[in-house]
Coordinates of N, CA and C and ligand atoms in Angstrom, one line a residue:
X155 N 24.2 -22.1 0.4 CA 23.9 -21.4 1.7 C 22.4 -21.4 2.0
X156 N 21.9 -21.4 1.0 CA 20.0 -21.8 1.1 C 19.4 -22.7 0.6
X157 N 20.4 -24.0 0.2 CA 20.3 -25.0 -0.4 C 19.3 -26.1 0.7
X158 N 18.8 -26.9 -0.5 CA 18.1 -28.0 0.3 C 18.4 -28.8 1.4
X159 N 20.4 -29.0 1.3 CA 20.9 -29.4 2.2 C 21.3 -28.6 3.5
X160 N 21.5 -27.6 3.3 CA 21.3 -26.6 4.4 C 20.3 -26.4 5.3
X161 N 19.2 -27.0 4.5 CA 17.9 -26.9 5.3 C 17.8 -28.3 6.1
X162 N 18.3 -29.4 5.3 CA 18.4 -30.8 5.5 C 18.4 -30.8 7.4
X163 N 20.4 -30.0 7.2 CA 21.2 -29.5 8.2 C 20.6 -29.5 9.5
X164 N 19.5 -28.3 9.3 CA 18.6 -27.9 9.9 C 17.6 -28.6 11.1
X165 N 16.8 -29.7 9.9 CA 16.2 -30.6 10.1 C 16.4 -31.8 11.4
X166 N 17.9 -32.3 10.9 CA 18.6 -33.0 11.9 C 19.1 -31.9 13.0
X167 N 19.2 -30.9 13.6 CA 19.5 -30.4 14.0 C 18.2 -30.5 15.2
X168 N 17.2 -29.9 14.8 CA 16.0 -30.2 15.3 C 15.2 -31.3 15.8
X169 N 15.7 -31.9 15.3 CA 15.3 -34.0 15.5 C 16.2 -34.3 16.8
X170 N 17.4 -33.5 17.0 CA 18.4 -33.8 17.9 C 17.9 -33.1 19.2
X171 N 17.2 -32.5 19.2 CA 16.5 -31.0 19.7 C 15.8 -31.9 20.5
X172 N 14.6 -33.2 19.6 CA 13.9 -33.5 20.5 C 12.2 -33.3 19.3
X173 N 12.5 -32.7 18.2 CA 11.4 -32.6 17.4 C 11.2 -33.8 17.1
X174 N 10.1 -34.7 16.8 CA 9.7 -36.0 16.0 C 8.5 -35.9 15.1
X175 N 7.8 -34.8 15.0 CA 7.0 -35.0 13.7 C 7.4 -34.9 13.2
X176 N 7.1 -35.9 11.9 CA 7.7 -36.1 10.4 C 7.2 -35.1 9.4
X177 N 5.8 -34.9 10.1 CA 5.1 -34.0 8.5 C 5.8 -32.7 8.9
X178 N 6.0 -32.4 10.1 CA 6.9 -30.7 10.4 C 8.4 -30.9 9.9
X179 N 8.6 -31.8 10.4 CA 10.0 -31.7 10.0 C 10.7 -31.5 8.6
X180 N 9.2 -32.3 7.8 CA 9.2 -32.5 6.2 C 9.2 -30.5 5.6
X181 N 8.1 -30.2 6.6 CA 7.8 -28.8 5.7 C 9.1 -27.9 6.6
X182 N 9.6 -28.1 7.2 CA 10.8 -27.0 7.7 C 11.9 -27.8 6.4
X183 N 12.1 -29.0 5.8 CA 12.8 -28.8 5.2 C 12.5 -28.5 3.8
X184 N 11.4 -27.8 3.5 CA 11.2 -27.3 2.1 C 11.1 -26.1 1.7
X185 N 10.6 -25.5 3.3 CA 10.1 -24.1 3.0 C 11.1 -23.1 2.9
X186 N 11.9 -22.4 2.2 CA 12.7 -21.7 2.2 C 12.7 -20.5 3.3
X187 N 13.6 -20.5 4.4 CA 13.2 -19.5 5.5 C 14.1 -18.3 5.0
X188 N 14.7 -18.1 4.7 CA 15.8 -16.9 4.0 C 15.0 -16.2 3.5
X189 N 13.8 -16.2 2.6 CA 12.9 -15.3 2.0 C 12.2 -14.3 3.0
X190 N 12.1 -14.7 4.0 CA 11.5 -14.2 5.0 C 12.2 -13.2 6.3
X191 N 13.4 -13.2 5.9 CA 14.5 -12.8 6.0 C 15.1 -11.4 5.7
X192 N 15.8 -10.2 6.1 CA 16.4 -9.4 5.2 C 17.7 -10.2 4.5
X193 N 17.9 -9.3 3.1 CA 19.1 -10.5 2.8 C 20.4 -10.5 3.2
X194 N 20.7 -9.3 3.5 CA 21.9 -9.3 4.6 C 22.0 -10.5 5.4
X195 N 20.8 -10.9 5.9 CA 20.7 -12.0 7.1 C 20.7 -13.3 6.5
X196 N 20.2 -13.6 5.0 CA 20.3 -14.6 4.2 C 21.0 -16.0 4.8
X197 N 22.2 -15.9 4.9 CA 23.1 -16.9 5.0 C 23.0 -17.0 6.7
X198 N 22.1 -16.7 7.5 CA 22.1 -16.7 8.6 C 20.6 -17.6 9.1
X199 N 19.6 -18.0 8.4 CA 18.4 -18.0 8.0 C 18.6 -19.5 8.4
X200 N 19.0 -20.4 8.2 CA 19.2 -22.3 8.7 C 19.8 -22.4 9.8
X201 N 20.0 -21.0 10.7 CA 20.4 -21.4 12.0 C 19.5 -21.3 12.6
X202 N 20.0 -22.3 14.1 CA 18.2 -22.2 14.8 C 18.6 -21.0 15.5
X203 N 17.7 -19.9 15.3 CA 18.1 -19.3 16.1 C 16.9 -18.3 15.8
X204 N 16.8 -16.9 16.7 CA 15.9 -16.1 16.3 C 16.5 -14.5 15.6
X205 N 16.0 -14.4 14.7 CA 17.0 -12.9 13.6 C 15.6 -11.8 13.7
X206 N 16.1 -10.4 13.8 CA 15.5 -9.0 13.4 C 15.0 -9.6 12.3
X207 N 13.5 -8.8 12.6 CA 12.8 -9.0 11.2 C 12.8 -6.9 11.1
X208 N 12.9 -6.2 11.8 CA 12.7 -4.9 11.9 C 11.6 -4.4 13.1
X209 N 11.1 -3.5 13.2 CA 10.3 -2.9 14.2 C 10.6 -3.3 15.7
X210 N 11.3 -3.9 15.9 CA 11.7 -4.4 17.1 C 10.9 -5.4 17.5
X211 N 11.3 -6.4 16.0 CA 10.3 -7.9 16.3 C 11.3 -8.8 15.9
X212 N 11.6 -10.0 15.7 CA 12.2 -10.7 15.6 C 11.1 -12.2 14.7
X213 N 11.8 -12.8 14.0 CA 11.3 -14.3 13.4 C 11.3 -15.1 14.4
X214 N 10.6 -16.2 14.9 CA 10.8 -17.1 15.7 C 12.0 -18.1 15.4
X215 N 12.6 -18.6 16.7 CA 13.8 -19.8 15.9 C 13.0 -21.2 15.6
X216 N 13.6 -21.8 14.9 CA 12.9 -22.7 14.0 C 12.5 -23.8 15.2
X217 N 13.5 -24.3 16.3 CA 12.7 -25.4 17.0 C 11.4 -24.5 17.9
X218 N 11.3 -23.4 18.3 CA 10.2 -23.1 18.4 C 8.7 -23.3 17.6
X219 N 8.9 -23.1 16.1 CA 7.8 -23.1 15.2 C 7.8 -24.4 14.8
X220 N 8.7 -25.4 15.1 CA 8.3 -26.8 15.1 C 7.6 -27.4 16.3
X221 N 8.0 -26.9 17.3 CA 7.6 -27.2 18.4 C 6.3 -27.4 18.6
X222 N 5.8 -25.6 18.1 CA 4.2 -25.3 18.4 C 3.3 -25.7 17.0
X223 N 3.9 -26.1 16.4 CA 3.3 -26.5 15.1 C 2.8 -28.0 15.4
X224 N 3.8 -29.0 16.1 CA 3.5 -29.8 16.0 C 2.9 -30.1 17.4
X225 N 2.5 -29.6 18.5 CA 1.8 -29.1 19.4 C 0.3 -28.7 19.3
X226 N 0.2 -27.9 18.1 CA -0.9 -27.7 17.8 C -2.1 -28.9 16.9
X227 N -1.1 -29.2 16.1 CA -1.8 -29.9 15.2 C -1.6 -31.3 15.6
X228 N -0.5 -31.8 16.2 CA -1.0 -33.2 17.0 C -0.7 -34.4 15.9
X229 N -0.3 -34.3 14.8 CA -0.8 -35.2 14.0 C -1.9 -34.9 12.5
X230 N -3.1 -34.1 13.0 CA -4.0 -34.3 12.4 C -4.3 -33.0 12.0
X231 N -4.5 -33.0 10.6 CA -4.6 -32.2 9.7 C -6.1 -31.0 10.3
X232 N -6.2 -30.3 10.9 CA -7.1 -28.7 10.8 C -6.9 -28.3 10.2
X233 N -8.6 -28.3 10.2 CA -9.4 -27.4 9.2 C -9.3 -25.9 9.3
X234 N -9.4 -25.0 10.5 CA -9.3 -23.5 10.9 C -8.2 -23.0 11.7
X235 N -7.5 -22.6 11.7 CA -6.3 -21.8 12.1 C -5.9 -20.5 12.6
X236 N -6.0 -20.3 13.8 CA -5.9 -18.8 14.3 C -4.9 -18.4 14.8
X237 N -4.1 -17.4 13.9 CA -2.2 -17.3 14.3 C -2.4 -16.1 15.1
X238 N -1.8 -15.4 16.0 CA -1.7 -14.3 16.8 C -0.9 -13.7 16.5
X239 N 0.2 -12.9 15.7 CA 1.7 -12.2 15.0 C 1.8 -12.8 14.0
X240 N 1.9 -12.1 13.2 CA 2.0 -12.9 11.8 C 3.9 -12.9 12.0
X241 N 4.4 -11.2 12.1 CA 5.8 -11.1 12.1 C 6.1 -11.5 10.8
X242 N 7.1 -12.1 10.5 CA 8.3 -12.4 8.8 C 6.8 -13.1 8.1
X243 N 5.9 -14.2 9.1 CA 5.3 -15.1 8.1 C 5.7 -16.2 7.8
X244 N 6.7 -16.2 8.4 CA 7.5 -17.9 8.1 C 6.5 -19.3 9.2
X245 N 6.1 -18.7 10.5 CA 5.1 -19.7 10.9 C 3.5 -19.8 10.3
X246 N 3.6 -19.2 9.9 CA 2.0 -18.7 9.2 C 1.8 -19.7 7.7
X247 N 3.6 -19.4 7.2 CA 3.9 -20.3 5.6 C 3.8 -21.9 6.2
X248 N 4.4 -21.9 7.6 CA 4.2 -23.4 7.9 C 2.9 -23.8 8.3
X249 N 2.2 -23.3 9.0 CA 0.5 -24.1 9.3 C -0.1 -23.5 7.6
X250 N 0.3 -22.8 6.9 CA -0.5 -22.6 5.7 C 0.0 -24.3 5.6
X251 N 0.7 -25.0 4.9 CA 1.2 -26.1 4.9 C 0.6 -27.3 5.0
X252 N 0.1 -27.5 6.3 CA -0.3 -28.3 6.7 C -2.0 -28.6 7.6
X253 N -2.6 -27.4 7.5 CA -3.9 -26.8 7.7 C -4.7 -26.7 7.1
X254 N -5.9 -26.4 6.9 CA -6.8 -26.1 5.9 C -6.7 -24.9 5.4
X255 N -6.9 -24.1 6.1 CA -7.2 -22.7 6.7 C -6.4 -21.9 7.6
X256 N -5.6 -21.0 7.3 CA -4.8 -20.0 8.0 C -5.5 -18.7 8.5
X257 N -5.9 -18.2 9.2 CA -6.0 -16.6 9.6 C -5.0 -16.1 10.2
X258 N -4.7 -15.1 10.1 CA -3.1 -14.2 10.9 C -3.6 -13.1 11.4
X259 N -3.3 -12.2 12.3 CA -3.8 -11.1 12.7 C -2.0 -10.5 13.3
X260 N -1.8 -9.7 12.8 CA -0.4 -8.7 13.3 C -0.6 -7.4 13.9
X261 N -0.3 -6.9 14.2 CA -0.4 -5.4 14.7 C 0.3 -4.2 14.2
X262 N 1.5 -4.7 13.4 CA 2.4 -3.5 12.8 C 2.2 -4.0 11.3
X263 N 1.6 -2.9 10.7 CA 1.1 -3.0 9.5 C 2.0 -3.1 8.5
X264 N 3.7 -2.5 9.1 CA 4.7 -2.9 7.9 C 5.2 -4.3 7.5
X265 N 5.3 -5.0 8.8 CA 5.6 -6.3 9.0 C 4.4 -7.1 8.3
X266 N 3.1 -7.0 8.5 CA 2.1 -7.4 7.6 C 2.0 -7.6 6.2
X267 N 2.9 -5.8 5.8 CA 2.8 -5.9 4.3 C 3.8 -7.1 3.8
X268 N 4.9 -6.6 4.3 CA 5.9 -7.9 3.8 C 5.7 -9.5 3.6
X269 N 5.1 -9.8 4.9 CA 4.4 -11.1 5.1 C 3.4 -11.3 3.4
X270 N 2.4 -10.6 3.6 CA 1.6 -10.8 2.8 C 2.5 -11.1 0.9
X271 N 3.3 -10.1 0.7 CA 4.3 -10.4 -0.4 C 5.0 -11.5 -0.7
X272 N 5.3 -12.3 0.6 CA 6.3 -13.8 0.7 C 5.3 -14.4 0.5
X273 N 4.2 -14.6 1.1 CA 3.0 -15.7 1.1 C 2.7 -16.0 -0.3
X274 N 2.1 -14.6 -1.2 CA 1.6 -14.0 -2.6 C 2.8 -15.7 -3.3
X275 N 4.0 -15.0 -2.9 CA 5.5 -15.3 -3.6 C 5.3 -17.3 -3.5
X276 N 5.2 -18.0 -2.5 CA 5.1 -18.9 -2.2 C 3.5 -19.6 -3.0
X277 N 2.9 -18.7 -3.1 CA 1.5 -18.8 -4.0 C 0.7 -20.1 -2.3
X278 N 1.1 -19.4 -1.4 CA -0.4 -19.9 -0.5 C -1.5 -19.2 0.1
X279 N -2.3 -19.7 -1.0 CA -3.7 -19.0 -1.1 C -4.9 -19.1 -0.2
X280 N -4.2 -20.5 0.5 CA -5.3 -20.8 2.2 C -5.1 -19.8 3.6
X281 N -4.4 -18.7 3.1 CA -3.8 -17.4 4.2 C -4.6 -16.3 4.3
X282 N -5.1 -15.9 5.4 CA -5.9 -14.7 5.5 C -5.0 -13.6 6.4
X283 N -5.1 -13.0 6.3 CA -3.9 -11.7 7.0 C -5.1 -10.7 7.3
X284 N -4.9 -10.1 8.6 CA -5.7 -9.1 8.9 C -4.5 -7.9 10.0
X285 N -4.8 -6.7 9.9 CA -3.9 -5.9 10.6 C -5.1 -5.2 11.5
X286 N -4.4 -6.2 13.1 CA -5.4 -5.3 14.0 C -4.7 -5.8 15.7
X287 N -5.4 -5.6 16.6 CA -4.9 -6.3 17.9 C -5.3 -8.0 17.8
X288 N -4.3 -8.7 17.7 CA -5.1 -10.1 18.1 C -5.7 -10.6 19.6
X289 N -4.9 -9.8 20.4 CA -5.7 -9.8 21.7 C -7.1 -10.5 21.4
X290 N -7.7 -9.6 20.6 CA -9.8 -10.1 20.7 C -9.9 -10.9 19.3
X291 N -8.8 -11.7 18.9 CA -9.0 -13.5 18.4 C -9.2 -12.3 16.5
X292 N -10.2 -13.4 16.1 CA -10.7 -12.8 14.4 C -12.1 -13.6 14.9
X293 N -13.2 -12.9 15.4 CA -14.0 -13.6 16.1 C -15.2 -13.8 14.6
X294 N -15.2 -12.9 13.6 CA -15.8 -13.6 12.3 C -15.4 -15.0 11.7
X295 N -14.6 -15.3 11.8 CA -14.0 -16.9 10.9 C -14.2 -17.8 12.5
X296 N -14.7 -17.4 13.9 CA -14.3 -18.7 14.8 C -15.5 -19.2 14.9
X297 N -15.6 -20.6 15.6 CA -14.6 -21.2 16.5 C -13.4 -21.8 15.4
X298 N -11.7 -22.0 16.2 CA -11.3 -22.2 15.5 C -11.0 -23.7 16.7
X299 N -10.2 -24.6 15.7 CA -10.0 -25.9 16.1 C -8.3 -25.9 16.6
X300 N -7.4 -24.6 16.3 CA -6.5 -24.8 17.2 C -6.1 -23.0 16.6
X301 N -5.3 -22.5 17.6 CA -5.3 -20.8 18.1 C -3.5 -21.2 18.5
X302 N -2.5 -20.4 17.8 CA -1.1 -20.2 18.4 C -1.3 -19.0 18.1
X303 N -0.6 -18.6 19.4 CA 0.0 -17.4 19.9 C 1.9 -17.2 19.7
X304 N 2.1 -16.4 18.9 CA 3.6 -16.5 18.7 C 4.3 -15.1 19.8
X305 N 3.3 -14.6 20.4 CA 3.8 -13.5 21.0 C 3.8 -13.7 22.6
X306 N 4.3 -13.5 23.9 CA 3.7 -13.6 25.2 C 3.1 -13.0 25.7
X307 N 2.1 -13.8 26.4 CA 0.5 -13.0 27.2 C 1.2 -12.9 28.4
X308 N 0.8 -11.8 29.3 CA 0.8 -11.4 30.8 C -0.4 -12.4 31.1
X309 N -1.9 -12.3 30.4 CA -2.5 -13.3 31.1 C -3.2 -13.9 29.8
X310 N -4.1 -14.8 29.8 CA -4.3 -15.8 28.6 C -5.9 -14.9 28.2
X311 N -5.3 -14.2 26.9 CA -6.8 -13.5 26.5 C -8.2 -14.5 26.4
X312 N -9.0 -13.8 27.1 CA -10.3 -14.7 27.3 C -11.0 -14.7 25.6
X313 N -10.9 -13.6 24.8 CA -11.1 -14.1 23.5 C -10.7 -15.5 22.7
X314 N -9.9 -15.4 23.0 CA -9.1 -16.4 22.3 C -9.8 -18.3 23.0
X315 N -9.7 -17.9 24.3 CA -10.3 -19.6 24.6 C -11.7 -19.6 23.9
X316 N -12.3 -17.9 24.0 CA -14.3 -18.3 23.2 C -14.0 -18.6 22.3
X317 N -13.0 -18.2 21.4 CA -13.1 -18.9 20.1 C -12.8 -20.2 19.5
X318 N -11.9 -21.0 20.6 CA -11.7 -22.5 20.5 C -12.7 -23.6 20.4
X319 N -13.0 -23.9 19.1 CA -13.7 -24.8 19.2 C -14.0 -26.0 20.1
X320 N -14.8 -26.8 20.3 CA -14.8 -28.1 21.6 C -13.9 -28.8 20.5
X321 N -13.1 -29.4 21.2 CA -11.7 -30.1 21.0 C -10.5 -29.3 20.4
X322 N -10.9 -28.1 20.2 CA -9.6 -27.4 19.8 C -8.7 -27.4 21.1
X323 N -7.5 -26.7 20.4 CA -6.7 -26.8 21.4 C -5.5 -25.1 21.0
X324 N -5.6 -24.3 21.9 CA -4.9 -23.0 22.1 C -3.4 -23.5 22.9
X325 N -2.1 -22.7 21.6 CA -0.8 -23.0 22.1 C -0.4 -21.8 22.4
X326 N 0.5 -20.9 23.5 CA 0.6 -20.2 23.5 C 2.0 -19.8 24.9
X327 N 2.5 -19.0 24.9 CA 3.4 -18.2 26.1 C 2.9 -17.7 27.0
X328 N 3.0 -18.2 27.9 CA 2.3 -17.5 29.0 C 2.8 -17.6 30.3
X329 N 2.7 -16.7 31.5 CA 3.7 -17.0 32.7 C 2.6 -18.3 33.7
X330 N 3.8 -18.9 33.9 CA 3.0 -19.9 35.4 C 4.2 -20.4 36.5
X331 N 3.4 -19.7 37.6 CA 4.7 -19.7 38.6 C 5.9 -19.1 38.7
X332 N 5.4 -17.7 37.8 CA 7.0 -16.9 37.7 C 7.5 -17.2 36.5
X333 N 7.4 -18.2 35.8 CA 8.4 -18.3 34.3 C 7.4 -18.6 33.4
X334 N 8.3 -18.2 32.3 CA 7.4 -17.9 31.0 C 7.5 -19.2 30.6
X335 N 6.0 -20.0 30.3 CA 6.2 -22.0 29.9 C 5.1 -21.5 28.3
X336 N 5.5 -22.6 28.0 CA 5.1 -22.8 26.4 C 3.7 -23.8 26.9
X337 N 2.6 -23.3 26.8 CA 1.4 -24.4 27.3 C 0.3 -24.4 26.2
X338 N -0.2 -25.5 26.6 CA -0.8 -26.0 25.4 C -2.4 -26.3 26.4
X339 N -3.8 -25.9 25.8 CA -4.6 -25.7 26.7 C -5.7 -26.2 25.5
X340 N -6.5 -27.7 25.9 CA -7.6 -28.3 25.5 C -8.7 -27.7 26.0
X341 N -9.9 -27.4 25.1 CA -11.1 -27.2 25.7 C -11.9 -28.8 25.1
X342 N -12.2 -29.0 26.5 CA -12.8 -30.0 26.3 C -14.2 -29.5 27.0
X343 N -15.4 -30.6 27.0 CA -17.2 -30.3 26.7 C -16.6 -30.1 28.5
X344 N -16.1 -30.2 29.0 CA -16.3 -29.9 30.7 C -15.7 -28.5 31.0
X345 N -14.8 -28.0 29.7 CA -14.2 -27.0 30.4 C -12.6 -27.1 29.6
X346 N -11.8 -26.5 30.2 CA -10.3 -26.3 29.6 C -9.4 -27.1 30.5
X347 N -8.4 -28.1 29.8 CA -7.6 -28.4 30.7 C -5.9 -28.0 30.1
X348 N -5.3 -27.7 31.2 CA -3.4 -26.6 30.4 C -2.9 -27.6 30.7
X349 N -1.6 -27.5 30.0 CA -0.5 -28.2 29.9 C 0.5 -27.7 29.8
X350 N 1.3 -27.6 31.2 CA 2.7 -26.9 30.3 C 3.8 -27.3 30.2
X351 N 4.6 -27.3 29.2 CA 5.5 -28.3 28.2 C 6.8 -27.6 28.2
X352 N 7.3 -26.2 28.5 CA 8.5 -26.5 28.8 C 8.7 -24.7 28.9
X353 N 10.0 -24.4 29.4 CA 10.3 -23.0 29.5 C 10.7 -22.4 28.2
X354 N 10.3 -21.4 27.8 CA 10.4 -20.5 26.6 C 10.8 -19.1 26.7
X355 N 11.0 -18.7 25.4 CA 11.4 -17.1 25.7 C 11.0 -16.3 24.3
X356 N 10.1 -15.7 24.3 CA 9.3 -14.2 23.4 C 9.7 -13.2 23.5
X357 N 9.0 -12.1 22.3 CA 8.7 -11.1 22.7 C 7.4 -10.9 23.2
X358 N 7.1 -9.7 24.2 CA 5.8 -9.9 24.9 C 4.7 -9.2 23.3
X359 N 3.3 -9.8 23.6 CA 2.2 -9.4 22.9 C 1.9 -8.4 23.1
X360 N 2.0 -6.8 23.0 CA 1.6 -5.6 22.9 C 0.6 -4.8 22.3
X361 N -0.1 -3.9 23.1 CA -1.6 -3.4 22.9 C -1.5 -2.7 21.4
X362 N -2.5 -2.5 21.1 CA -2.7 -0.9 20.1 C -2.0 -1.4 18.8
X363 N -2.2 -0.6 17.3 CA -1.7 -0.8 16.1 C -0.7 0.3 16.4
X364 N 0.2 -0.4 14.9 CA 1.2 0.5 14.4 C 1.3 0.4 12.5
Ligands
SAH259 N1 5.8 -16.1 14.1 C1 6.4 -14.8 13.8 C2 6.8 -14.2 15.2 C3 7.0 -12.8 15.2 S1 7.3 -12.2 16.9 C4 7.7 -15.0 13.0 O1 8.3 -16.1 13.2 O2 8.1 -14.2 12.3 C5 5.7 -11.8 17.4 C6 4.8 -11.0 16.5 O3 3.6 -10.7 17.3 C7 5.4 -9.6 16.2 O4 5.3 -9.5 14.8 C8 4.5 -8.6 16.9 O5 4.3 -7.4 16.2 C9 3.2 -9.4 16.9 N2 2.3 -8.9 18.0 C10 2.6 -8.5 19.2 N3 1.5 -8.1 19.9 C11 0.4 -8.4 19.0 C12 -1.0 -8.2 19.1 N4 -1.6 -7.7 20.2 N5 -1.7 -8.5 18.0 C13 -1.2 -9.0 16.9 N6 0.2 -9.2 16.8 C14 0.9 -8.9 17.8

């Protein structure tokens, strides 16, 4: 039920989806997502789909965090990493993965603790976890060379583009034209240019700690 081939399952499920990175596809099929999981929900954990993590947050479904994984990184391995919700930690365990450098910033401090315990568990030690609003970025560790947002903006926090390095690239939810699109936004030396890549569905990014 949380076997390699379950995950395999998974894998090709996602390739059918429309995923084609090989290095994402590689670490969705290694990473155990059930840990991140309550275990009640265990055997529910290799579907694509999105599960209660508690506080009225949810895990991302898995062709999402392939999606924006491999959106972000393009190919090419970054050095600095700016997550916006940490939530279960299962996207955070994937750019830990394949990144240099992880930073996370969550807002509900219970959800945090848990995260931080799986990560510990997994032994990846390139993860920084902070409990605060990610609205205003982790502006000590930036500029960062690519910024996902796992939560949805009303509008695209101005923190977040200062801290994009020149050629970084910020992935994130955001509304354009009425619907919520999954866009992907380059700062290049002239300025920022968006992209948006397809219709999505979140929970919205929310002010203040818990
Ligand atoms: N990638 C996570 C997604 C969790 S859902 C996962 O797969 O588990 C989005 C997360 O963003 C939630 O945990 C929510 O608490 C968090 N969040 C919402 N608003 C936030 C804010 N302003 N700052 C930091 N985290 C926030």
């Amino acid at each position: 039920m949380t076997s390699r081939r379950t995950r395999a399952r998974l894998v090709e499920q996602l390739r059918r989806a429309g995923i084609d990175d090989e290095a994402v596809l590689e670490i969705i099929a290694t990473l155990p997502r059930h840990i991140f999981v309550d275990e009640a929900l265990a055997s529910r954990a290799y579907e694509d789909t999105a599960l209660p993590i508690g506080f009225g947050q949810t895990i991302s479904r898995p062709y999402t965090v392939a999606r924006m994984t491999a959106l972000l990184t393009r190919g090419r391995r970054l050095s600095r990493v700016l997550e916006v919700g940490t939530g279960s930690g299962y996207q955070t365990a994937v750019l830990a993965m394949c990144v240099e450098q992880v930073y996370s910033v969550e807002r509900i401090v219970g959800l945090l603790r848990r995260a931080r315990s799986r990560l510990r568990e997994l032994e990846l030690w390139n993860v920084h976890l902070k409990h605060d609003d990610g609205t205003v970025g982790w502006p000590e560790h930036a500029p960062y060379d690519g910024i996902l947002v796992t939560a949805a903006v009303e509008e695209i926090p101005p923190a977040l583009l200062e801290q994009l390095a020149p050629g970084g690239v910020l992935v994130l939810p955001a509304p354009h034209e009425g619907r919520l699109m999954l866009q992907r936004i380059l700062r290049t030396a002239a300025g920022f240019e968006y992209e948006r890549v397809e219709e999505a569905a979140f929970v919205p990014l929310l002010p203040g700690l818990r």
